[in-house]
Coordinates of C-alpha atoms in Angstrom, one line a residue:
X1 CA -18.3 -19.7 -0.6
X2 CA -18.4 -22.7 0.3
X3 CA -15.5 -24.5 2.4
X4 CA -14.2 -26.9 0.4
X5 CA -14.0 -23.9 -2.0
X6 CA -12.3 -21.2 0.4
X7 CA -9.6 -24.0 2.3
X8 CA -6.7 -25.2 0.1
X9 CA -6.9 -28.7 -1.5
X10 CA -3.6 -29.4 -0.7
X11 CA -2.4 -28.4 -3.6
X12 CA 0.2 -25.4 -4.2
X13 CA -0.8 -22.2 -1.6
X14 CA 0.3 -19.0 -0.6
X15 CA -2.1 -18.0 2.6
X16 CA -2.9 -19.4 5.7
X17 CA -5.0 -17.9 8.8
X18 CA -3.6 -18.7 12.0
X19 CA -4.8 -18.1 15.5
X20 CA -3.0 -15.9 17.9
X21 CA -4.1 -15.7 21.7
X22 CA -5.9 -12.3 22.6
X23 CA -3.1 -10.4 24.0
X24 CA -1.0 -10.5 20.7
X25 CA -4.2 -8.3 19.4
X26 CA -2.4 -4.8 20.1
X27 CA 0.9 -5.8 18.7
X28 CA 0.0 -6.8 16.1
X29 CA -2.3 -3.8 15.3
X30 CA 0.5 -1.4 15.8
X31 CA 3.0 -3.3 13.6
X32 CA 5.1 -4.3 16.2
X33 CA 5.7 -7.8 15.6
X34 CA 8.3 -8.8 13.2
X35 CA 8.5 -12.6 13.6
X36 CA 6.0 -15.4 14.4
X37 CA 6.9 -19.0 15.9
X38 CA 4.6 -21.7 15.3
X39 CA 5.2 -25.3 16.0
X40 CA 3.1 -26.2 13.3
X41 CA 3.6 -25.7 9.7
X42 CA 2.6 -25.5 6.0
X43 CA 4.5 -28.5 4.1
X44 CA 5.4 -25.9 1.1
X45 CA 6.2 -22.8 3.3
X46 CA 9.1 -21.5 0.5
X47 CA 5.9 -20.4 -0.8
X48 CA 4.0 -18.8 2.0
X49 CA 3.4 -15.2 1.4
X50 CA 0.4 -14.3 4.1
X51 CA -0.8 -14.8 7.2
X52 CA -4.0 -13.8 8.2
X53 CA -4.5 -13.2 11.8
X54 CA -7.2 -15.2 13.7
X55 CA -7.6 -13.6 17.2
X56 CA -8.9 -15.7 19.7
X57 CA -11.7 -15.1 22.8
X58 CA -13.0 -12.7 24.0
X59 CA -12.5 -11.1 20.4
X60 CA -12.8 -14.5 18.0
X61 CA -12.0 -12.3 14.6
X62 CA -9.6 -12.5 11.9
X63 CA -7.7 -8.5 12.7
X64 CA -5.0 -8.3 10.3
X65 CA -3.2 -9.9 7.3
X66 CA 0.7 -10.3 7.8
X67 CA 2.7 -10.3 4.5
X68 CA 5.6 -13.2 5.0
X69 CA 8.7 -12.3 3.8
X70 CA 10.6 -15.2 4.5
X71 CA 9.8 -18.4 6.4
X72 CA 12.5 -20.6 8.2
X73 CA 12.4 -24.1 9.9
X74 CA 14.8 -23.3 12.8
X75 CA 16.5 -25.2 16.1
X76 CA 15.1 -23.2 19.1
X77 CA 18.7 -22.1 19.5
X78 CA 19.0 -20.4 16.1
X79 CA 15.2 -19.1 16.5
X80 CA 16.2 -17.0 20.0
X81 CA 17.4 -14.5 17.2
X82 CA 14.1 -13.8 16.4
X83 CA 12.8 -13.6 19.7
X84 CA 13.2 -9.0 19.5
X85 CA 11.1 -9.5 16.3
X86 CA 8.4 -11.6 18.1
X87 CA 8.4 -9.0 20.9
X88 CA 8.5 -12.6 22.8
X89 CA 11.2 -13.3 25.5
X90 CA 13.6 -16.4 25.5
X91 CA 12.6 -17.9 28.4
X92 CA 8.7 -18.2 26.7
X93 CA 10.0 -19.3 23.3
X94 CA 11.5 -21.9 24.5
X95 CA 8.8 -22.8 26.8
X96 CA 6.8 -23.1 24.2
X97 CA 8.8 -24.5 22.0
X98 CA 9.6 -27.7 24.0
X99 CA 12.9 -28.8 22.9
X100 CA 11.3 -28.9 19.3
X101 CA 12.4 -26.9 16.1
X102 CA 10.1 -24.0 14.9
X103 CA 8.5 -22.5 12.0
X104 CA 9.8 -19.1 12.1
X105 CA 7.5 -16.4 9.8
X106 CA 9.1 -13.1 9.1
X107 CA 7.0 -10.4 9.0
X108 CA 6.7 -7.4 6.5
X109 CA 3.7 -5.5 5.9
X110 CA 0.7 -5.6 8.0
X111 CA -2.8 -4.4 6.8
X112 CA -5.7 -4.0 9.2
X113 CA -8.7 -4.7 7.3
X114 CA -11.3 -2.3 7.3
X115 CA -13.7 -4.9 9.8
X116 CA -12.5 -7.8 11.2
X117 CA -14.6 -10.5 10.7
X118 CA -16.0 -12.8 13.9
X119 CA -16.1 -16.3 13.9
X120 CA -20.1 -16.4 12.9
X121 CA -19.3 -14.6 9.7
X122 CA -16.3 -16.6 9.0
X123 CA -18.3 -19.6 9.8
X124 CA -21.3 -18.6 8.0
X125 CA -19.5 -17.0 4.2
X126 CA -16.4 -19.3 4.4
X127 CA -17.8 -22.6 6.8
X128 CA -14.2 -21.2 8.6
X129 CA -13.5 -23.3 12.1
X130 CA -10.2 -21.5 14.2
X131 CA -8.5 -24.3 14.8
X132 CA -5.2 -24.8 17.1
X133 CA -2.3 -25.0 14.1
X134 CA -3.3 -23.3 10.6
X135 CA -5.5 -23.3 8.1
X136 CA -4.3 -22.8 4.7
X137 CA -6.5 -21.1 1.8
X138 CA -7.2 -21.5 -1.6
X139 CA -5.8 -18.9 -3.8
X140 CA -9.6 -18.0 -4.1
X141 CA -10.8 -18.2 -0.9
X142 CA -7.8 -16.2 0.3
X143 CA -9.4 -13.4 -2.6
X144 CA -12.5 -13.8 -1.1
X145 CA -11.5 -13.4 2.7
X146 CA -9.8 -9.7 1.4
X147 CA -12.9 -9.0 0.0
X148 CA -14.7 -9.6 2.7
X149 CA -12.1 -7.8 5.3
X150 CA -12.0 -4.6 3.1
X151 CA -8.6 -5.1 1.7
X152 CA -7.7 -4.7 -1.6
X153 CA -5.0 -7.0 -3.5
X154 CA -2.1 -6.2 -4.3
X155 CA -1.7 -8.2 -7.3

């Protein structure tokens, strides 16, 4: 597929793969997180319904597809709530925050694809580059990533 194909147009989307640094890796793959900040965010996030998780080096893979239940814009005051969820302290959210508000994703159901695919594959089926926000899919290439992880839709 190629990449113009498997990244959204900007038009109307519902997935986006996101990178995480290597040590949210186990968390994630025992369904602990519950909430993810990111500075950065889609522009039509009331429609968000999956994030797919893009671990970063040593492992360089997409691991897991998060299903978004809801996703807020929040003050880093009102996002400390969330902080349990994220299995992140205050004191590091608001480091990384900065002052700034937050994209705050809350998690439901997390499926560990059957392989995670590595960046080569990703770069070589999809022409995927990790990059330091978001990427967000095409309603096909989002299809075409679960194919290619082993998952089966839900729809």
């Amino acid at each position: 597929m190629k990449s113009e194909q498997f990244k959204s147009d900007g038009s109307r989307y519902s997935s986006i793969i996101v990178p995480f640094n290597r040590r949210w890796r186990t968390p994630i793959e025992k369904h602990e997180i519950k909430a993810v900040f990111r500075k950065k965010g889609p522009s039509d996030a009331d429609g968000l319904r999956t994030i797919y998780a893009y671990v970063g080096s040593p492992v360089s893979a997409i691991c897991a597809k998060m299903e978004v239940v809801k996703t807020m814009r929040l003050s880093v005051e009102d996002a400390r709530n969330h902080c349990e969820a994220a299995k992140l302290s205050v004191s590091k959210l608001e480091e990384y925050a900065g002052g700034q508000p937050l994209f705050v994703f809350e998690i439901g159901e997390i499926t560990l694809p059957k392989t995670c695919l590595d960046r080569h594959e990703l770069l070589t089926q999809f022409g995927f580059q990790p990059t330091p926000s978001f990427v967000a899919l095409s309603v096909a290439g989002a299809d075409a990533l679960d194919a290619a992880l082993g998952i089966l839709s839900q729809d």
